[in-house]
């Protein structure tokens, strides 16, 4: 999907290895221990496609200011995680 669309990819610590770190579309990890480019991309995005992510506070910071203009498509095995970020 990333290669077909050219969409940048951000992976959390637990997802490291799911998408190659060396890939040109990989911006690194988000959040308090992440890269500036990953955090900036999330904050400026208009669409987040989140697969298996937990949206914990180390990634989002304050939920009311996390990716304020983004629509979110969220898929996770745990139904309790869906909608947690909004």
PDB file of C-alpha atoms in Angstrom, residues 4 11 19 22 43 58 72 76-77:
ATOM      1  CA  UNK A   4       1.519   2.001  -4.461  1.00  0.00           C
ATOM      2  CA  UNK A  11       6.204   2.779  12.803  1.00  0.00           C
ATOM      3  CA  UNK A  19       8.389  -1.916   7.338  1.00  0.00           C
ATOM      4  CA  UNK A  22      16.004   1.694   5.232  1.00  0.00           C
ATOM      5  CA  UNK A  43       0.734  16.329  13.127  1.00  0.00           C
ATOM      6  CA  UNK A  58       4.001   8.295  24.385  1.00  0.00           C
ATOM      7  CA  UNK A  72      -8.365   8.195  11.047  1.00  0.00           C
ATOM      8  CA  UNK A  76      -6.643  -3.420  15.389  1.00  0.00           C
ATOM      9  CA  UNK A  77      -7.241  -6.914  16.726  1.00  0.00           C
TER      10      UNK A  77
END
